Short mmCIF file of C-alpha atoms and ligand atoms in Angstrom, two decimals:
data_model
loop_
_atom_site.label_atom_id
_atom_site.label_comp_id
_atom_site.label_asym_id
_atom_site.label_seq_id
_atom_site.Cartn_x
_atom_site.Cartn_y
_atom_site.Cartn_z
CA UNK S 1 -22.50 35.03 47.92
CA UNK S 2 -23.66 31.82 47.60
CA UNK S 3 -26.15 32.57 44.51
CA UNK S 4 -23.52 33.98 42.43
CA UNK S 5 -21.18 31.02 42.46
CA UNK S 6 -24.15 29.01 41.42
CA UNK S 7 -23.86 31.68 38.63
CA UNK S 8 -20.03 31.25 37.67
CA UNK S 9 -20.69 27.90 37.41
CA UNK S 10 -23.23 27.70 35.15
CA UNK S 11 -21.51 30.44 33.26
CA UNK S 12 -18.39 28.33 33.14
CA UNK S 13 -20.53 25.04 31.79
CA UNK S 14 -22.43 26.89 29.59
CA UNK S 15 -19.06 28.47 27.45
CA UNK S 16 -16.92 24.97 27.91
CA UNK S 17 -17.01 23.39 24.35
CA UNK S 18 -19.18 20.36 24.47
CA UNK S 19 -17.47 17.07 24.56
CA UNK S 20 -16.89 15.70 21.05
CA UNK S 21 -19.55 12.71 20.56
CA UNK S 22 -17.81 9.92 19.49
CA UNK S 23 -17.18 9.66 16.01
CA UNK S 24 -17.62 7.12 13.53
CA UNK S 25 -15.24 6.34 10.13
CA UNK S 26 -16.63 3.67 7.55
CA UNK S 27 -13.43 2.09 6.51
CA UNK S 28 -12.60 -0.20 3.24
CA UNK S 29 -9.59 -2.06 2.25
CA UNK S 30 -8.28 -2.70 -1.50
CA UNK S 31 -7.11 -5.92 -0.68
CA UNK S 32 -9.26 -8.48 0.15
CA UNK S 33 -10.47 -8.98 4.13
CA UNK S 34 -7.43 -11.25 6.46
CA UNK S 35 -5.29 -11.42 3.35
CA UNK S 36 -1.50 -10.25 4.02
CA UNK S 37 -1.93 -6.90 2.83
CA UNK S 38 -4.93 -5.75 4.58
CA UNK S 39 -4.08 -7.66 8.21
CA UNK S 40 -2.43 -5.52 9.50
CA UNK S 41 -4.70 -2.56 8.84
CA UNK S 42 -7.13 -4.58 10.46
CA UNK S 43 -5.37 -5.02 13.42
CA UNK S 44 -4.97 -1.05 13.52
CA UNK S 45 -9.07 -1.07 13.32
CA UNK S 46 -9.25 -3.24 16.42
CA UNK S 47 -6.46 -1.12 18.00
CA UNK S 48 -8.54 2.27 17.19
CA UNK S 49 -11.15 1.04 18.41
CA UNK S 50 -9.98 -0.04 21.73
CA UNK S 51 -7.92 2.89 22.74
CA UNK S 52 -10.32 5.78 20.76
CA UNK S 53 -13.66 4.33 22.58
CA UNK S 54 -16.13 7.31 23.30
CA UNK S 55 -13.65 9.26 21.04
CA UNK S 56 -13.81 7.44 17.72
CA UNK S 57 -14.62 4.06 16.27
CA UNK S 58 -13.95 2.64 12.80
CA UNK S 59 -16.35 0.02 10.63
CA UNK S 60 -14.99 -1.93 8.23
CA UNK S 61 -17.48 -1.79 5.21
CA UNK S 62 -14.54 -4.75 4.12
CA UNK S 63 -12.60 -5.47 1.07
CA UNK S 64 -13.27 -5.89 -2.60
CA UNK S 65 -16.48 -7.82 -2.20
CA UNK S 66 -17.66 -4.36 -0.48
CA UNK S 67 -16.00 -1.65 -3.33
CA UNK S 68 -13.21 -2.79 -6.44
CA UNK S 69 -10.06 -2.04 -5.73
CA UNK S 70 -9.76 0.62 -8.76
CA UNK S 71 -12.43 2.77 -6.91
CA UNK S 72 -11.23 3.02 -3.67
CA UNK S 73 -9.25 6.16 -4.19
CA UNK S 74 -12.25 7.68 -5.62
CA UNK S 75 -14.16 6.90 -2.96
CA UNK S 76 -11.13 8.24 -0.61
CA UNK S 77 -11.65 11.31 -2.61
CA UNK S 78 -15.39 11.95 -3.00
CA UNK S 79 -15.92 11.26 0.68
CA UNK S 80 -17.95 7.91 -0.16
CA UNK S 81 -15.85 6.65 2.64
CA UNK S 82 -13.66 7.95 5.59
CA UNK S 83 -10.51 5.86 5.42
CA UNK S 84 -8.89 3.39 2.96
CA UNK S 85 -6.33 0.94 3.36
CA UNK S 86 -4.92 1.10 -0.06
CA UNK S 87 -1.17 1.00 -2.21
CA UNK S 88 -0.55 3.85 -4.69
CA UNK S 89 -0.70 1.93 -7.82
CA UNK S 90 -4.16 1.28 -7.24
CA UNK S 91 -5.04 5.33 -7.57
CA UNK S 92 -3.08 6.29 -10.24
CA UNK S 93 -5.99 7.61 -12.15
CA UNK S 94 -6.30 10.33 -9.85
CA UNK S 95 -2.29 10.91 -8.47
CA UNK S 96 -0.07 9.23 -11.10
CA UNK S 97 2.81 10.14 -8.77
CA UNK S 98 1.21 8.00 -6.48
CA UNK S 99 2.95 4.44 -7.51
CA UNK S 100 6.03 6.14 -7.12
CA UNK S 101 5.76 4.82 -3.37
CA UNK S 102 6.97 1.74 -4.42
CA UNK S 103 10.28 3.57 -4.80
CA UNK S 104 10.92 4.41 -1.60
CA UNK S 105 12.70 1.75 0.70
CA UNK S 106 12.95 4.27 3.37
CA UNK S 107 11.68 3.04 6.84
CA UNK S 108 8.81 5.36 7.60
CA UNK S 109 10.21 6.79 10.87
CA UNK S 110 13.07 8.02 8.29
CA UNK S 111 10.74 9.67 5.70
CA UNK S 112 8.88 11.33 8.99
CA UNK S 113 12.31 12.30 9.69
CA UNK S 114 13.54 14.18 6.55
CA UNK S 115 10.27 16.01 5.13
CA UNK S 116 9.95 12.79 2.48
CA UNK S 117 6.23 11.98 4.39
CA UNK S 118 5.55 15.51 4.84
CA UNK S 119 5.94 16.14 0.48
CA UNK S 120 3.79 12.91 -0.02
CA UNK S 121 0.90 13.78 2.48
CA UNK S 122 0.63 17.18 0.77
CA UNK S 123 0.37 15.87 -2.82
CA UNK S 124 -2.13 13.18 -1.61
CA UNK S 125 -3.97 16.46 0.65
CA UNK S 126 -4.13 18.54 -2.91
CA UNK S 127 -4.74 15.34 -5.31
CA UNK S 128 -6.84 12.83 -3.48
CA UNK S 129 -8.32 15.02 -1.23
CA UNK S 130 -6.51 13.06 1.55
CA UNK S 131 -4.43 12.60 4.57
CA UNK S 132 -1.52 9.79 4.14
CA UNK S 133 -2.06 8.75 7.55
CA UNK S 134 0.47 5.68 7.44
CA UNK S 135 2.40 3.78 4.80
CA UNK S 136 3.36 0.05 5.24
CA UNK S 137 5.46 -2.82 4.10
CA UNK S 138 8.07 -0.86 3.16
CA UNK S 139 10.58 -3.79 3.64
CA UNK S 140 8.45 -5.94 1.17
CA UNK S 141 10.06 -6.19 -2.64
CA UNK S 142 8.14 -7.17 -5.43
CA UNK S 143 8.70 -9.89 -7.22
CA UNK S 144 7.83 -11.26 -11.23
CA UNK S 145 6.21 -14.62 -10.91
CA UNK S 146 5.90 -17.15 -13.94
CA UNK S 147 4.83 -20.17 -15.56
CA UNK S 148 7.33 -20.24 -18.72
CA UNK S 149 10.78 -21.45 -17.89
CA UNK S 150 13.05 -18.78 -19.14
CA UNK S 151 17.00 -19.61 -20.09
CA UNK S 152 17.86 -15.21 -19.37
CA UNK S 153 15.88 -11.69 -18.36
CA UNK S 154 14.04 -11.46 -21.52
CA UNK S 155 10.09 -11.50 -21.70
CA UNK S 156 9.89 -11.10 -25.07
CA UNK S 157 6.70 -13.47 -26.22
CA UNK S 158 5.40 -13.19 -22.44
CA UNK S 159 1.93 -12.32 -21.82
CA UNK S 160 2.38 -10.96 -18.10
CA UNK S 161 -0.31 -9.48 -15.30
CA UNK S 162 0.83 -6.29 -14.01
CA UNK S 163 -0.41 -2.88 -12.07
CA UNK S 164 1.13 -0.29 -12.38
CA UNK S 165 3.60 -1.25 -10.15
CA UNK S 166 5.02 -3.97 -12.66
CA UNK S 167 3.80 -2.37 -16.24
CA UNK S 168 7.14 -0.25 -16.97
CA UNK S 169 9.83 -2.76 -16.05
CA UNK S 170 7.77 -5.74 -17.74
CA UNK S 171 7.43 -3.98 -20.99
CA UNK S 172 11.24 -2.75 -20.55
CA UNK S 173 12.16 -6.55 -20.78
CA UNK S 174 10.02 -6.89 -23.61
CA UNK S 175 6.67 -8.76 -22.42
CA UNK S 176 3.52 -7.68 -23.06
CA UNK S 177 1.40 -6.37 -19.82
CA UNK S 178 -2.08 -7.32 -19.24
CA UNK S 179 -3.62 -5.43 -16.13
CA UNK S 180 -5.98 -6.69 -13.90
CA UNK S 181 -6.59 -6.37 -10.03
CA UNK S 182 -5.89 -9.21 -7.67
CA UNK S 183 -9.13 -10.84 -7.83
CA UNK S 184 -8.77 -11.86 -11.28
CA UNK S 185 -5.26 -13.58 -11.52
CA UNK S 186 -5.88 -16.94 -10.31
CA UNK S 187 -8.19 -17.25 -13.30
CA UNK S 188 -5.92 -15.62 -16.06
CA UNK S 189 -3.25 -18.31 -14.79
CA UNK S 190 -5.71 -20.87 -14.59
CA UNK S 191 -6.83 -20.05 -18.18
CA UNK S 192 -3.61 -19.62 -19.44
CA UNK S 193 -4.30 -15.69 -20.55
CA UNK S 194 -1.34 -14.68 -18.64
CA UNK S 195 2.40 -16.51 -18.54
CA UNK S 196 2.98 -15.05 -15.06
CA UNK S 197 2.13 -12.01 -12.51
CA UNK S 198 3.73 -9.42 -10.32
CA UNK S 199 3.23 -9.55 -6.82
CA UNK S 200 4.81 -8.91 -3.91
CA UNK S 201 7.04 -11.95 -1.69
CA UNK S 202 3.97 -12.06 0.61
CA UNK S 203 0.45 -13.30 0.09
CA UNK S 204 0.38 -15.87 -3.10
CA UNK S 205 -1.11 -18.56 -1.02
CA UNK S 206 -3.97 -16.15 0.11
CA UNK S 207 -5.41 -16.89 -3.05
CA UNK S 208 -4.44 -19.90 -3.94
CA UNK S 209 -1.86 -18.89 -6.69
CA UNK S 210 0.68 -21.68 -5.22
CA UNK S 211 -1.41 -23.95 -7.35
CA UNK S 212 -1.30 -22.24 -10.34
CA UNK S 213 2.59 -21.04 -9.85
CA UNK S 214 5.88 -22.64 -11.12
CA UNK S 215 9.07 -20.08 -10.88
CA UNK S 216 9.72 -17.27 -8.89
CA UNK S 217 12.15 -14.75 -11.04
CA UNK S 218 14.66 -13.23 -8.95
CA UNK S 219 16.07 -10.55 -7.57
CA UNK S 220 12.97 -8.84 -5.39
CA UNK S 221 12.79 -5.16 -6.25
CA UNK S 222 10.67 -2.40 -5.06
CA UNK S 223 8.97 -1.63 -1.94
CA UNK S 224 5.41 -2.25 -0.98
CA UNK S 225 3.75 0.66 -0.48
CA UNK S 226 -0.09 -0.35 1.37
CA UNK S 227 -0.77 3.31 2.80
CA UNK S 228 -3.96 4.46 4.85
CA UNK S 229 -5.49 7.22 3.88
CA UNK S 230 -8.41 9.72 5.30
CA UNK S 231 -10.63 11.71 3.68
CA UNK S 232 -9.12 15.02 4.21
CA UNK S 233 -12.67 16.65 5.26
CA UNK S 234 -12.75 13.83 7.84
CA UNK S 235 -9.45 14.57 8.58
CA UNK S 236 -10.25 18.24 8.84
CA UNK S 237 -13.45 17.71 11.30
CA UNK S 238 -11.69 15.78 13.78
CA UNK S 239 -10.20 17.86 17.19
CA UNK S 240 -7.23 16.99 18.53
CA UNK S 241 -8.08 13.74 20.86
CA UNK S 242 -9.55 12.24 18.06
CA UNK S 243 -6.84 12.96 15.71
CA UNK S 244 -4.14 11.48 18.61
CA UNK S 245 -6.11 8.20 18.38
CA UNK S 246 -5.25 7.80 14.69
CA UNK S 247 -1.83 9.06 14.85
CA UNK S 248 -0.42 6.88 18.13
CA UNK S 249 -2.51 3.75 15.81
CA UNK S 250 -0.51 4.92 12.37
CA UNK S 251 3.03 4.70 14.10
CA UNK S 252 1.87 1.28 15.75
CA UNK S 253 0.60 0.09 12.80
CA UNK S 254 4.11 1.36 10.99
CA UNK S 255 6.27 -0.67 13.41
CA UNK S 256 4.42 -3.99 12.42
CA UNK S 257 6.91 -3.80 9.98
CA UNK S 258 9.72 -5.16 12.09
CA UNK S 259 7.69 -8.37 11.59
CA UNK S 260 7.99 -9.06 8.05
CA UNK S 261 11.58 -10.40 8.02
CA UNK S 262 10.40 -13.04 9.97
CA UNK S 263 7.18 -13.29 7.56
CA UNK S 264 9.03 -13.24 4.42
CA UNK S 265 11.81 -15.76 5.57
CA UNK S 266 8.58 -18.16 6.55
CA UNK S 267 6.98 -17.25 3.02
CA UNK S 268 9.52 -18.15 0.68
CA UNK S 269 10.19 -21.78 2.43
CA UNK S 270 6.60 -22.02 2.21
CA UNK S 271 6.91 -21.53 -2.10
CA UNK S 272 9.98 -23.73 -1.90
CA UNK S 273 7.59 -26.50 0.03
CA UNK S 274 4.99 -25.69 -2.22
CA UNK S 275 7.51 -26.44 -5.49
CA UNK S 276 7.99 -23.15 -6.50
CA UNK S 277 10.98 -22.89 -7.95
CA UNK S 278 13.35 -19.42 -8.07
CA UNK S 279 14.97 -18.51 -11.61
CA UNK S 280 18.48 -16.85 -10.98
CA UNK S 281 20.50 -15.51 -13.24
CA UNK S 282 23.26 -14.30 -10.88
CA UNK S 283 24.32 -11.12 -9.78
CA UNK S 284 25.40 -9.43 -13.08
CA UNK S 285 22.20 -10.28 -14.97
CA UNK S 286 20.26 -9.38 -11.00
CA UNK S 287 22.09 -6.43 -11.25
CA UNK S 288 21.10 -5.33 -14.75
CA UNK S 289 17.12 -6.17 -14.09
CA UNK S 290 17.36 -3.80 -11.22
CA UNK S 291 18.60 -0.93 -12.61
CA UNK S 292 16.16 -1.46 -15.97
CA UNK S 293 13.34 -1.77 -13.19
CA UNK S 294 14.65 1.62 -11.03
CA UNK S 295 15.15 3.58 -14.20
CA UNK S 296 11.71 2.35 -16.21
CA UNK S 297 9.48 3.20 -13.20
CA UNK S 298 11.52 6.82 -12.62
CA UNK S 299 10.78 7.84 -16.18
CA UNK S 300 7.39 6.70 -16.26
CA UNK S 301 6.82 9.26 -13.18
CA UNK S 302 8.94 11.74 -14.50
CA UNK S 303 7.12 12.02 -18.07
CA UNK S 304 3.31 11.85 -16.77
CA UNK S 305 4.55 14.74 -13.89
CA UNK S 306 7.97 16.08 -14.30
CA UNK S 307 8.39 18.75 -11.52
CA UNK S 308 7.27 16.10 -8.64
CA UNK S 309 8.70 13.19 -10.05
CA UNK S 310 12.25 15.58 -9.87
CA UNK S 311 11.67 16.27 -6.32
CA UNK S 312 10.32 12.66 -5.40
CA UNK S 313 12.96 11.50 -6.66
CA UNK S 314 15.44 13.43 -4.98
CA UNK S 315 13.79 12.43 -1.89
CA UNK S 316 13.79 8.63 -2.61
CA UNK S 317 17.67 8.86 -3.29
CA UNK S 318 17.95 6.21 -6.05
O1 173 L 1 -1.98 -5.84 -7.38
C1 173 L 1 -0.76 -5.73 -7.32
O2 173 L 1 0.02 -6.55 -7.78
C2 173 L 1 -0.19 -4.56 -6.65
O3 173 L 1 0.03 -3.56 -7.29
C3 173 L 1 0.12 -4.67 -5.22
C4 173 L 1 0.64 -3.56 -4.55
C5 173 L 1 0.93 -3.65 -3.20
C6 173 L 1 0.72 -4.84 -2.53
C7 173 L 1 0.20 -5.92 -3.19
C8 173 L 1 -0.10 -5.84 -4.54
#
C-alpha cells in the first residue's frame, strides 16, 4: 500500500497549478509625484504592496519627469506600462468620451451600484485597451482661476489655460483657450501668456501658482475625475488572488474620498491666507455659469460621439 500513496501524491502535486510567482506592474502617474492628485494613488501603491506581497507588487516609474502627461493613455494602451494613475481629459485623443468623467458627481460606490462604472470600464476595455480599476475625487469641483479682475461672467478678451476639462465652458463665455499640461502654467502666468487657468480647488500651492494667482472665480463646477487604469492584457493575465489585491486597494483607495471635505475646507483658507481673492457674482449669475458649463461640456461629448454621449449622459443624470 504504502508505495502507491507515495504515487497519489505525487500525482496530486504534479496536476495542482503552480503557485502564481509574484507579479510585478510598472506604474506611472500624470500628475506629478506627492502632488494632491497623485497622493493618494500612491498611498494605494504602498497599500498593494503590503497586502499583495508574494502575490503582486507595483513600481512607480513616477510622474511627468518619467512620461508627459499627454502620453500616458497611450502608454496605458500600448502596454508600455501596466497601470496609470490618470483623469480622462488627459486621453481624449484616444476616448473623447473620456472627459465626460468630469460629469459625473456620483460617489463611486453609487456608479458601482447602478451599471454607470460597469458602461465606463467597458468603453475604456474596447477604447484604451483598459480596465477602469478606480475613479477618484469625485467630490472635487473645478474651478476658473484668474489674474484680470472681472466686473461679470464674461471672458471675452481673456487668454485662459485649459484641458479639456475647461476648453468648452471657457470659450462658451467668450475667452480664448490656450492648452497646456500642468507643468507649464506657472510659466504662462509668470509670463503673462495666459490671464488665468482651470484647475481643480485642490493642489495650486503644489506648484507654486499661489504666487502667481489673484482671484478665484466662483461657483466650483465639475467633478474630478483622477481614475486608475490597467492595461487590459495585464488585467487579463492576472488569476483571481492577484486580481483581489487590486480590487480590495481600488475601493480603499475610493473611500479616501471622505477626506477631501476636510482637505478642501483647509485649501481654500489656505488661498484666502495666501490673498487669493474669490470673484462672486451671486447666485443668479452662479446659476447661469453652471448651466452654460453643464450644457457646453454635454454637447461637446455628444457631437464628437453621439450614441455614448446619449447613454452617458443618461447615466450622469444632469
Ligand atoms: O490639467 C488640468 O487642469 C486637468 O484637466 C486636471 C484634471 C483633474 C485633476 C487635476 C487637473
Amino acid at each position: 500500500m504504502k508505495p502507491l500513496i507515495h504515487c497519489a501524491v505525487l500525482v496530486a502535486f504534479a496536476t495542482a497549478p503552480a503557485a502564481a510567482e509574484e507579479v510585478t506592474l510598472r506604474a506611472v502617474s500624470a500628475f506629478a509625484e506627492g502632488t494632491q492628485f497623485s497622493k493618494n494613488f500612491e498611498r494605494f501603491i504602498e497599500k498593494v504592496n503590503t497586502d499583495g506581497k508574494g502575490l503582486i507588487k507595483i513600481n512607480y516609474i513616477g510622474g511627468p519627469r518619467a512620461m508627459p502627461p499627454f502620453e500616458v493613455g497611450n502608454a496605458v494602451r500600448s502596454h508600455v506600462v501596466d497601470i496609470a494613475n490618470v483623469t480622462g481629459a488627459f486621453v481624449t485623443n484616444l476616448m473623447p468620451e473620456a472627459d465626460a468623467g468630469k460629469l459625473f458627481s456620483k460617489s463611486m460606490q453609487v456608479q458601482r451600484q447602478d451599471g454607470t462604472w460597469d458602461y465606463i470600464n467597458q468603453l475604456h476595455n474596447r477604447k484604451l485597451n483598459a480596465w477602469y480599476l478606480a475613479r477618484q475625487f469625485h467630490n472635487v469641483p473645478f474651478h476658473i482661476y484668474l489674474n484680470k479682475k472681472i466686473d461679470k461672467l464674461d471672458f471675452t478678451g481673456l487668454k485662459i489655460r485649459v484641458t479639456p476639462v475647461y476648453k468648452d465652458v471657457v470659450e462658451a463665455l467668450g475667452g480664448t483657450a490656450v492648452t497646456t499640461a500642468p507643468g507649464e502654467v506657472y510659466t504662462a502666468l509668470e509670463r503673462g501668456v495666459v490671464d488665468g487657468y482651470g484647475w481643480p480647488v485642490l493642489g495650486i500651492f503644489d506648484l507654486g501658482w499661489d504666487k502667481v494667482t489673484k482671484y478665484r472665480l466662483e461657483p466650483p463646477f465639475y467633478s474630478v475625475e483622477v481614475g486608475v487604469l490597467v492595461n487590459l492584457d495585464t488585467w487579463n493575465s492576472l488569476d483571481d488572488a492577484q486580481r483581489k489585491v487590486l480590487n480590495d486597494a481600488a475601493l480603499w483607495l475610493e473611500g479616501l474620498d471622505d477626506e477631501n471635505v476636510a482637505i478642501i475646507k483647509a485649501e481654500m483658507e489656505r488661498q484666502t491666507r495666501a490673498g487669493i481673492q474669490p470673484l462672486d457674482f451671486g447666485p443668479a449669475e452662479s446659476n447661469r455659469f453652471l448651466n452654460v458649463a453643464n450644457e457646453a461640456a454635454w454637447q461637446a461629448v455628444i457631437k464628437r460621439s453621439p450614441e455614448i454621449g446619449a447613454k452617458l449622459r443618461q447615466l450622469a443624470g444632469n
